[in-house]
Coordinates of C-alpha atoms in Angstrom, one line a residue:
Chain A
M607 CA 74.7 117.4 129.9
N608 CA 72.4 115.4 132.0
L609 CA 74.2 115.0 136.6
Y610 CA 73.4 110.9 135.4
A611 CA 76.0 111.6 132.6
A612 CA 79.0 113.3 134.7
T613 CA 78.1 111.6 137.0
I614 CA 77.3 107.2 137.3
P615 CA 79.2 105.9 134.2
Q616 CA 82.3 107.5 135.6
F617 CA 82.1 107.0 139.7
K618 CA 81.1 103.6 138.1
R619 CA 84.7 103.9 135.8
I620 CA 86.9 105.0 139.1
L621 CA 85.5 102.9 141.3
Q622 CA 86.2 99.9 139.6
N623 CA 89.8 101.8 138.7
V624 CA 90.2 101.7 142.3
E625 CA 89.6 98.0 142.2
R626 CA 92.3 97.2 139.5
W627 CA 95.1 99.2 141.5
L628 CA 94.2 96.7 144.7
D629 CA 94.9 94.2 142.2
K630 CA 97.9 95.8 141.4
T631 CA 98.9 96.4 145.2
T632 CA 98.4 92.6 146.1
A633 CA 100.8 91.2 143.2
Y634 CA 102.9 93.5 144.3
A635 CA 102.6 91.9 147.3
E636 CA 103.2 88.6 146.4
S637 CA 105.8 88.9 144.5
K638 CA 108.0 90.9 147.4
K639 CA 106.2 88.1 149.6
F640 CA 104.8 90.5 152.5
D641 CA 100.6 90.7 154.1
P642 CA 99.1 93.5 151.4
N643 CA 96.9 94.5 154.2
T644 CA 99.8 95.8 156.0
L645 CA 99.8 99.0 153.1
L646 CA 95.8 99.5 154.9
T647 CA 97.8 101.7 157.0
A648 CA 100.2 103.8 155.5
R649 CA 99.5 107.1 155.2
L650 CA 101.6 110.4 153.4
A651 CA 101.4 112.4 156.8
P652 CA 100.9 111.6 160.1
D653 CA 97.6 113.6 160.0
M654 CA 95.6 112.3 156.9
F655 CA 93.6 109.1 156.7
P656 CA 95.6 106.2 156.0
L657 CA 94.8 103.5 152.9
L658 CA 91.5 102.0 154.1
R659 CA 89.6 105.1 155.5
Q660 CA 91.3 106.8 151.4
I661 CA 89.5 103.8 150.2
Q662 CA 86.6 104.2 152.5
S663 CA 86.0 107.7 152.0
T664 CA 86.8 107.6 147.8
C665 CA 82.4 105.2 147.8
D666 CA 81.2 107.2 150.4
Q667 CA 82.2 110.4 148.9
C668 CA 80.5 108.4 145.1
K669 CA 77.7 107.5 146.7
L670 CA 76.5 110.2 149.2
T671 CA 76.8 113.1 145.5
V672 CA 74.0 110.8 143.7
A673 CA 72.4 110.2 146.7
R674 CA 72.6 113.7 147.8
L675 CA 71.1 115.6 143.8
T676 CA 68.2 112.9 143.5
A677 CA 66.9 112.6 146.4
K678 CA 67.1 109.3 148.4
D679 CA 68.4 107.6 150.6
P680 CA 71.8 106.1 150.6
P681 CA 72.6 102.1 151.5
K682 CA 74.7 102.1 154.8
H683 CA 78.1 101.1 155.3
P684 CA 79.2 101.1 158.3
D685 CA 82.9 101.3 158.6
T686 CA 84.0 97.3 159.8
E687 CA 86.7 96.3 156.8
Q688 CA 90.1 95.7 158.4
T689 CA 90.9 93.7 154.3
I690 CA 91.5 94.2 150.2
D691 CA 89.3 91.7 150.8
E692 CA 86.8 93.6 152.7
L693 CA 87.3 96.5 150.6
R694 CA 87.0 95.2 147.3
K695 CA 83.6 94.1 148.7
R696 CA 82.4 97.7 149.7
L697 CA 83.4 99.0 146.1
H698 CA 80.7 96.0 144.6
S699 CA 78.7 96.9 147.3
V700 CA 78.7 100.7 145.5
I701 CA 78.9 99.7 142.0
A702 CA 75.6 97.7 142.5
Y703 CA 73.6 100.7 144.3
L704 CA 75.2 103.3 141.3
D705 CA 73.5 100.7 139.4
T706 CA 70.3 101.5 140.0
F707 CA 69.5 104.9 138.6
T708 CA 68.6 106.0 135.5
P709 CA 69.3 109.4 134.7
A710 CA 65.4 109.8 134.8
D711 CA 66.3 110.0 138.7
F712 CA 68.7 113.7 138.1
D713 CA 65.7 115.2 136.4
G714 CA 65.5 118.7 137.8
A715 CA 68.9 118.0 140.2
A716 CA 70.6 120.6 138.7
E717 CA 68.5 122.4 140.0
R718 CA 68.3 121.8 142.8
L719 CA 69.0 123.1 146.6
I720 CA 71.2 121.2 148.1
T721 CA 71.8 121.6 152.4
L722 CA 73.9 119.8 154.4
P723 CA 74.2 120.6 157.8
F724 CA 77.9 121.5 157.7
F725 CA 77.1 124.7 155.8
P726 CA 77.0 127.8 156.9
E727 CA 73.5 128.9 158.3
G728 CA 70.4 128.9 156.2
K729 CA 73.1 128.7 152.9
A730 CA 72.9 125.8 150.9
M731 CA 74.3 124.7 146.8
T732 CA 72.8 124.1 143.7
G733 CA 73.1 120.4 142.8
A734 CA 74.8 121.7 139.9
D735 CA 77.6 123.6 142.1
Y736 CA 78.2 120.7 144.6
L737 CA 78.8 118.5 141.8
V738 CA 81.3 120.9 140.5
E739 CA 82.3 122.4 142.9
R740 CA 82.0 120.4 146.0
Q741 CA 81.7 116.6 145.6
I742 CA 83.7 115.7 141.7
P743 CA 87.0 117.5 143.8
N744 CA 86.5 115.2 147.0
V745 CA 85.6 112.1 145.0
Y746 CA 89.4 112.4 142.7
F747 CA 90.8 114.2 146.8
H748 CA 90.3 110.7 148.4
T749 CA 91.2 108.7 144.8
S750 CA 94.5 110.5 144.5
M751 CA 94.7 110.1 147.8
L752 CA 94.7 106.1 147.9
Y753 CA 97.0 106.3 144.8
A754 CA 99.8 108.7 146.0
I755 CA 99.8 106.5 148.7
L756 CA 100.2 102.8 147.1
R757 CA 102.3 104.5 144.5
H758 CA 104.8 106.0 147.3
N759 CA 105.3 102.6 148.7
G760 CA 105.7 101.1 145.3
V761 CA 103.2 99.7 143.9
D762 CA 103.2 99.7 139.6
V763 CA 99.7 102.0 139.3
G764 CA 100.7 104.5 136.5
K765 CA 98.4 107.1 135.1
A766 CA 96.7 105.0 132.2
D767 CA 95.7 102.6 135.4
F768 CA 94.4 106.4 137.4
I769 CA 92.0 107.3 134.3
G770 CA 90.8 104.0 133.0
Q771 CA 89.5 102.4 129.6
V772 CA 88.0 105.8 128.2
T773 CA 85.2 105.7 125.6
Y774 CA 86.1 105.8 121.8
K775 CA 84.3 106.7 118.6
D776 CA 84.6 106.0 115.1
K777 CA 86.1 109.3 113.3
Chain B
M1324 CA 74.7 122.1 132.2
N1325 CA 77.3 123.6 129.3
L1326 CA 80.8 123.2 129.3
Y1327 CA 81.9 126.0 130.5
A1328 CA 80.0 126.0 133.6
A1329 CA 82.0 122.6 134.5
T1330 CA 85.2 124.3 133.5
I1331 CA 86.4 127.7 133.4
P1332 CA 84.8 129.5 136.9
Q1333 CA 86.2 125.9 138.8
F1334 CA 89.5 125.9 136.7
K1335 CA 90.2 129.4 138.0
R1336 CA 88.4 128.2 141.7
I1337 CA 91.5 125.2 141.1
L1338 CA 94.1 128.2 140.0
Q1339 CA 94.0 130.1 142.8
N1340 CA 93.3 127.4 145.2
V1341 CA 97.4 126.2 143.9
E1342 CA 98.1 129.6 144.7
R1343 CA 97.0 129.4 148.2
W1344 CA 99.0 126.4 148.9
L1345 CA 101.7 128.3 147.6
D1346 CA 101.2 130.7 150.0
K1347 CA 101.2 128.8 152.6
T1348 CA 104.2 126.9 151.4
T1349 CA 106.0 130.1 151.8
A1350 CA 105.0 130.9 154.5
Y1351 CA 106.2 127.1 156.2
A1352 CA 109.3 128.0 155.0
E1353 CA 109.9 131.6 156.5
S1354 CA 109.0 129.7 159.9
K1355 CA 111.4 127.1 159.5
K1356 CA 114.4 128.9 157.6
F1357 CA 114.6 127.4 154.6
D1358 CA 114.3 128.2 150.6
P1359 CA 110.6 127.4 149.8
N1360 CA 112.0 126.4 145.8
T1361 CA 113.8 123.6 147.1
L1362 CA 110.5 122.1 147.8
L1363 CA 109.8 122.3 144.0
T1364 CA 112.3 118.9 142.9
A1365 CA 110.7 117.1 145.9
R1366 CA 108.0 113.7 144.7
L1367 CA 106.5 111.0 146.0
A1368 CA 108.3 107.6 144.1
P1369 CA 111.3 108.2 142.1
D1370 CA 109.6 107.8 138.7
M1371 CA 106.9 111.0 139.4
F1372 CA 107.3 114.4 138.3
P1373 CA 107.8 116.2 141.3
L1374 CA 106.6 119.2 142.0
L1375 CA 107.7 122.1 139.7
R1376 CA 106.3 119.7 137.0
Q1377 CA 103.2 119.1 138.7
I1378 CA 102.5 122.8 138.8
Q1379 CA 103.6 123.2 135.4
S1380 CA 100.5 119.9 134.5
T1381 CA 97.4 121.1 136.3
C1382 CA 97.9 124.8 134.6
D1383 CA 98.6 122.4 130.8
Q1384 CA 95.6 120.8 131.4
C1385 CA 93.0 123.3 132.5
K1386 CA 94.1 125.3 130.2
L1387 CA 94.5 122.2 126.8
T1388 CA 91.6 121.4 128.3
V1389 CA 89.0 124.4 127.5
A1390 CA 91.6 125.0 124.5
R1391 CA 90.4 121.1 122.6
L1392 CA 86.4 121.9 123.8
T1393 CA 86.5 124.6 122.1
A1394 CA 88.8 124.3 119.4
K1395 CA 91.3 127.5 119.7
D1396 CA 94.9 127.2 119.9
P1397 CA 96.1 127.4 122.9
P1398 CA 98.7 130.4 124.0
K1399 CA 102.1 128.4 124.4
H1400 CA 104.0 127.9 127.4
P1401 CA 108.0 126.7 127.6
D1402 CA 107.7 124.9 131.0
T1403 CA 111.1 127.2 131.9
E1404 CA 110.1 128.0 135.3
Q1405 CA 112.4 127.6 138.1
T1406 CA 110.6 128.8 140.7
I1407 CA 107.3 129.7 143.6
D1408 CA 107.1 132.6 142.2
E1409 CA 107.9 132.1 138.0
L1410 CA 105.1 129.6 138.7
R1411 CA 102.5 132.4 140.4
K1412 CA 103.3 133.7 136.7
R1413 CA 102.6 131.0 135.0
L1414 CA 99.4 129.9 137.1
H1415 CA 98.0 133.9 136.5
S1416 CA 98.8 134.1 133.1
V1417 CA 96.0 130.9 132.5
I1418 CA 93.4 132.1 134.8
A1419 CA 94.0 135.1 132.0
Y1420 CA 93.8 132.7 129.5
L1421 CA 90.4 131.6 131.1
D1422 CA 89.0 134.8 131.5
T1423 CA 88.4 135.1 127.5
F1424 CA 86.3 132.8 127.7
T1425 CA 82.5 133.0 127.3
P1426 CA 80.2 130.4 127.4
A1427 CA 78.5 130.8 123.7
D1428 CA 82.9 129.2 123.1
F1429 CA 80.9 126.2 124.1
D1430 CA 78.3 125.9 121.9
G1431 CA 78.3 121.9 120.7
A1432 CA 81.1 121.8 122.7
A1433 CA 79.8 118.1 123.8
E1434 CA 78.8 116.7 121.1
R1435 CA 82.5 118.1 119.3
L1436 CA 85.0 115.1 118.1
I1437 CA 88.0 115.5 119.0
T1438 CA 90.8 113.3 118.1
L1439 CA 94.4 113.9 119.7
P1440 CA 98.0 112.6 118.7
F1441 CA 98.4 109.2 121.1
F1442 CA 93.8 108.5 120.4
P1443 CA 94.5 104.3 119.3
E1444 CA 94.3 104.9 115.4
G1445 CA 90.9 105.8 113.5
K1446 CA 89.6 107.2 117.0
A1447 CA 88.7 110.0 118.8
M1448 CA 86.3 111.1 121.8
T1449 CA 83.6 113.1 121.7
G1450 CA 84.0 116.8 124.3
A1451 CA 82.0 115.9 126.8
D1452 CA 83.5 112.7 127.1
Y1453 CA 87.0 113.6 127.2
L1454 CA 85.7 116.5 129.8
V1455 CA 84.5 113.8 131.6
E1456 CA 86.3 110.6 131.4
R1457 CA 89.8 111.8 131.1
Q1458 CA 91.0 115.6 131.5
I1459 CA 88.7 116.0 135.1
P1460 CA 90.3 113.4 136.0
N1461 CA 93.7 114.5 134.5
V1462 CA 93.6 117.7 136.4
Y1463 CA 92.8 117.0 140.0
F1464 CA 95.0 114.0 139.3
H1465 CA 97.8 116.8 139.1
T1466 CA 96.9 119.0 141.4
S1467 CA 96.5 116.3 143.6
M1468 CA 100.3 114.8 143.5
L1469 CA 101.5 118.5 144.3
Y1470 CA 98.8 118.9 147.3
A1471 CA 100.3 115.4 148.4
I1472 CA 104.0 116.3 148.2
L1473 CA 103.4 119.7 149.7
R1474 CA 101.5 117.8 152.6
H1475 CA 104.3 115.2 153.1
N1476 CA 106.2 118.0 153.4
G1477 CA 105.0 118.9 155.7
V1478 CA 103.2 122.5 154.5
D1479 CA 99.9 123.4 156.7
V1480 CA 97.5 122.6 153.6
G1481 CA 94.2 120.6 154.5
K1482 CA 91.3 119.4 152.5
A1483 CA 89.3 123.1 153.2
D1484 CA 92.4 124.2 150.9
F1485 CA 91.7 121.6 148.4
I1486 CA 88.1 122.5 148.0
G1487 CA 88.9 126.1 148.1
Q1488 CA 85.6 129.0 148.7
V1489 CA 82.4 127.6 146.6
T1490 CA 78.9 128.6 145.7
Y1491 CA 76.7 129.0 148.2
K1492 CA 72.4 130.1 147.9
D1493 CA 71.1 131.5 150.6
K1494 CA 68.0 129.0 151.7

């Protein structure tokens, strides 16, 4: 499996799923007559990120993973979003960035040694380990926490929304 | 990347991480003088699984993923656990099952067509799509929800506990 197949289509699916959860969030807010942006400060615990930052973090983890695996400079996002509409633009921007990649960009990515400032001194991770052990968990962590915040606050999202549309073949 | 590398070591890491979160849970309960098993009925929303079932589901998703990818019959677990100690045994049992696999068991797994009763009529998924699009999200969904329930109830788990020990190389 080329690391393109393990990242680009699935990260796009995740970001598109998140946008559909936001659709359900605004529909729920409309039905209950509250401003959906009030949910952006909701947290599961006082020392966890609120919804807004969970969405920003999901975007960042997707973006940074593919940038580091392919040794490219990621686009900058200054974390200035304050509304669901602005967060939608952030999601679209990362999806557009993911769309710039081809499988060839990931040639050698599994074996490439990646180093980051917060790794232990003198240590690196292979691209494959970095993806499987650190970044896939990281992406799903933030995605799950933002889903959990919505769910805890009554938004009608379910497991099928979490998984999204999958790829079937004819038998 | 052979699908062994994308599943067995990481699923073991996840199950071992969950056991460490349970260690923190029992330590927290001891410090606050409550029975840690009372948390097993905690939920994030009334129509979500409680902690106990999130742990069982994490075990099941890990077990079923590798069984289906390798076309083997998984061991049965009758969901009779009622305590954290019993859930620890379930985690150990799945880890022992994962330890029975070798990379050769996953030869051809990425291309194998997988069919399940709840798929649309006449449809299948390739092993690679099944893993990336459905099962990795499924495993992290349940793991994240169980983490979120613990975190929401004051257990001192953090992001480093979620990721666990990763594999470093010398630069």
